[in-house]
Amino acid sequence: MAFVRTHERTKERFSLLLLDLEEYYFEQHTAYYVQSSSKKKRKIRGSLKVCSRSVIFDPDDVAEPIIKIPLRDCKKIDFVEEEKNPFNKPRPSAISISCVQVIYIKESNVIAPYRNERGANEMTFELEVWNKTEDVVQMLLQLHRASYLEKLGDQTAMIAANLQSRLARTSFDKNCFQNVAEKPHMECAVEMVMPLVSNPGHVCITDANLYFQPLNGYPEHVIQIKLKQIRRIYKRRHGLRPLGLEVFCTESDFCSDIYLKFYNTADRDEIYYYIATFLENHMTEHTAESYMLQWQRGQLSNYQYLLHLNNLADRSCNDLSQYPVFPWVIADYASAHLDLTNTATFRDLSKPVGALNKDRLDRLLARYSGMPEPRFMYGSHYSSPGYVLFYLVRVAPEHMLCLQNGRYDHPDRMFNSICDTWKNCLEGATDFKELIPEFYGSDCSFLENKLSLDLGRKQNGRLVGDVVLPPWASDPRDFLQRHKAALESQYVSEHLHEWIDLVFGYKQRGSEAVAAHNVFHPLTYEGGIDCDSIEDPDERIAMLMQILEFGQTPTQLFTSPHPQRITSQFHNMTRSSSINSPVSELSPVSQPEDSSFEDLTEESRKWAWANMGNLTPISSHKVHKEAVMDIAVTGDGAAIFSTSQDSTLKMFSRELKDFQRSMSFSNMPLSSCLMLPDGKTVVCSSWDNNVYFYSIPYGRRQDTLMGHDDAVSEICWFNERLYTASWDSTVKVWQCASDGSSSNKRSPFQLLAELEHDAGVNTIGLNPVGTLLVSGCKDGAVTIWDTSSFEVLQKVPCHTGTIHHTAFSPDSRHILSVGVDSSMKVIDVQTGMMMSNVKAEEEQRCFCWDGSSVLCGGQSGDLLLWDLLSNTVTKRIPAHSGAVTAMWMNDLCTAVITGGEDRQIIFWKLQS
């Protein structure tokens, strides 16, 4: 199982789980337990473990029980008077402990509830210790005094002072370095965190390794992690404070390699940034938005995405109060057949567990309405240490015994049946728990009693054994396979975002949480209470323990609605032809309906983007006197048109490798151009407020559209409609009255709509099927419009300044924009959520993209290939001597033409 792996470093019977919660194990000594009887003494060899609240004797003989003596139950700790030794041979000194309670653990080497022996009379235990007996006694006496302090806060403070004193007197043993040439960067005192327990020691980081050395040498003398093997690091909340650091050496496993708790945030941050800097070229830093983008595009499964969100939201398998949380997705655990095509099979993911049963919810809401502030709907949480171990008791029995003071839960309250557990979550007055990742994994051992544990007998007389499965599952492995298939099903994929809104998103808090009936106890929320502000140490510790045992709500990752993975609104667009920029509408003919052709075309595009780093310049030509503004290409690729700040439209012949025509319509720059579907007309926009139509066969200006009060910045064409954007803060939509080639004196264009903006519009783009328009303004806002109703669908403040370029992804689900603030931003079309925000080293002026990868033209003149999923530049290609200001890409994404401030156009080809 996930966190059980944390304890596989040792095969000893002794475990930190034998300690009380919040107890420390300090040191061990070789010792003999001396059993006295009327006839003779019997000595049992083992080790004496000195802990902050108890003393434990761990015998070498596994047939003997482990003995734990709570220090609070000790009446006397002293030396045993030594017998005379006529031969002067060295012998161990003895310690005598008188107590009123002793706990026997793992009797006959069986994991079972502890046996507590408490007597009216004192029991005396004699332990012979081979060395440092006096030091051991003094330490036990000091800890004994702490256990007798009336206030819990005073006890904790004295134990903490003892621990810090021991840590201050020791340091990391540099003889443990793997290489004598290693250079240490920093070391400090920390605790290694494991489920329910922690182990104090020292962390040391060098130029090659991360080391942890436990103060007590348990479970091993030193733990080493090579820095080059680290794949992910996360800062963590631990005990509601920002002190944790978790290190992973794998990309997908949700169990980490080490979790460290620091004593101050500055030390934690220094080691975090040192590792992050070291791994800058080896490790990808992901955000919730980048994972969301991968999930939406099918590059992450639902299971993988939920694991990543849990990680980002401070959920860790090493912290049972913040264990990863997964949803119940199936509502049918009674049928003989599981029908994943029937929506009735599934749980309503838009509601928390507590709101799934209307009758119960009505009772809870009635109580909520009459409750004084702070009010809450649910008195228990959906995830807590008790719930985690409820599910995992068969593989983590020692954790359950640790949590419940050496006892299992009542047999009838244990995890006996999946169907009964689901039923209780629906009907129980205080049961609102969700699931854990194990229910969707591959290890089914948590459903089977492979350890042959005696978990008790239920009231009906049946022993608690394996978990009873639904009728539709033939065995535990089959159950997990079908359960995971349900998680990855079409229904769950379409509705998982609703559950994410509740647990990680905008419905987690505030008025949205109230409306969604998703309000838990205030102590479960991050920032719900500042424990450090509570002056009384007893109250502070009690409050902290209550919070940790009750469970914690994940860190909120999203503050706006989470986008849907697959939606019917955009499903018909996923097979549309790729349009990478406004000028890509130049494809003169529609693609055949034959699906095999579409599949081949799509595969060609995938291949092209996978190899975009191999883009090679074929030729370059200086055709303008000032910066190139835009590029358009005829359907056969024979002629290339470009507009420039020099106010000219140039026609370049690919065959002759020279420009053939130069046209000037005014003395103002021409901002953009496009080719009409007839292949005979080039349309240009100008800073003189006009749009010009140029006839290629006749070689002259054919028409002029005067429709704006300021410069026209960009134009788009789709299905006999012309869209013109202007710095006069409008986008105008024109319907062509003919094929656009009319020579009538009256304009062939009729104004359909005028789309108002708050600032000048600098760029526009259409989605592949022409149903959506995006506009980017000088104030940094991106607006998405419905082209049939001309209504605003989303308005998103994106950039701090002018937006240079914006375009839809080929599947119409996302919009990418670049601006003067050097940022690249990805917006979800459906929700308006900003899914990715990449800060580049320089302004990106123009781009083409496939939804995941972006080919950008930068201010430096280079072409940059960006991977939006990792937010990194994967290739930098030298191109122009000034900013890249225009870019065109063919439909198969194998040919590119760029224009720049250096007045050149460069032809590029993708080399196989």
Short mmCIF file of C-alpha atoms in Angstrom, two decimals, residues 582-583 624 627-632 641-644 649 670-674 685 713-715 885-888 905:
data_model
loop_
_atom_site.label_atom_id
_atom_site.label_comp_id
_atom_site.label_asym_id
_atom_site.label_seq_id
_atom_site.Cartn_x
_atom_site.Cartn_y
_atom_site.Cartn_z
CA PRO A 582 -5.97 34.27 -38.25
CA VAL A 583 -4.23 33.96 -41.62
CA HIS A 624 10.20 45.76 -47.47
CA ALA A 627 8.89 45.97 -40.49
CA VAL A 628 6.77 43.19 -41.98
CA MET A 629 3.28 43.23 -40.41
CA ASP A 630 1.50 40.16 -41.83
CA ILE A 631 1.77 37.33 -44.35
CA ALA A 632 -0.78 35.57 -46.60
CA PHE A 641 1.78 38.43 -49.93
CA SER A 642 3.11 40.57 -47.12
CA THR A 643 2.10 43.90 -45.60
CA SER A 644 4.45 46.33 -43.93
CA LEU A 649 1.54 45.17 -50.07
CA LEU A 670 -0.85 48.12 -43.66
CA SER A 671 -1.47 46.13 -40.49
CA SER A 672 -2.72 42.76 -41.75
CA CYS A 673 -3.72 40.78 -44.81
CA LEU A 674 -5.59 37.63 -45.76
CA SER A 685 -6.24 46.49 -43.29
CA SER A 713 -5.52 46.49 -36.59
CA GLU A 714 -6.53 43.04 -37.86
CA ILE A 715 -9.07 41.29 -40.08
CA THR A 885 6.38 40.42 -36.15
CA ALA A 886 4.51 38.03 -38.49
CA MET A 887 4.14 34.27 -38.84
CA TRP A 888 2.27 31.96 -41.23
CA ILE A 905 10.68 37.31 -44.78
#
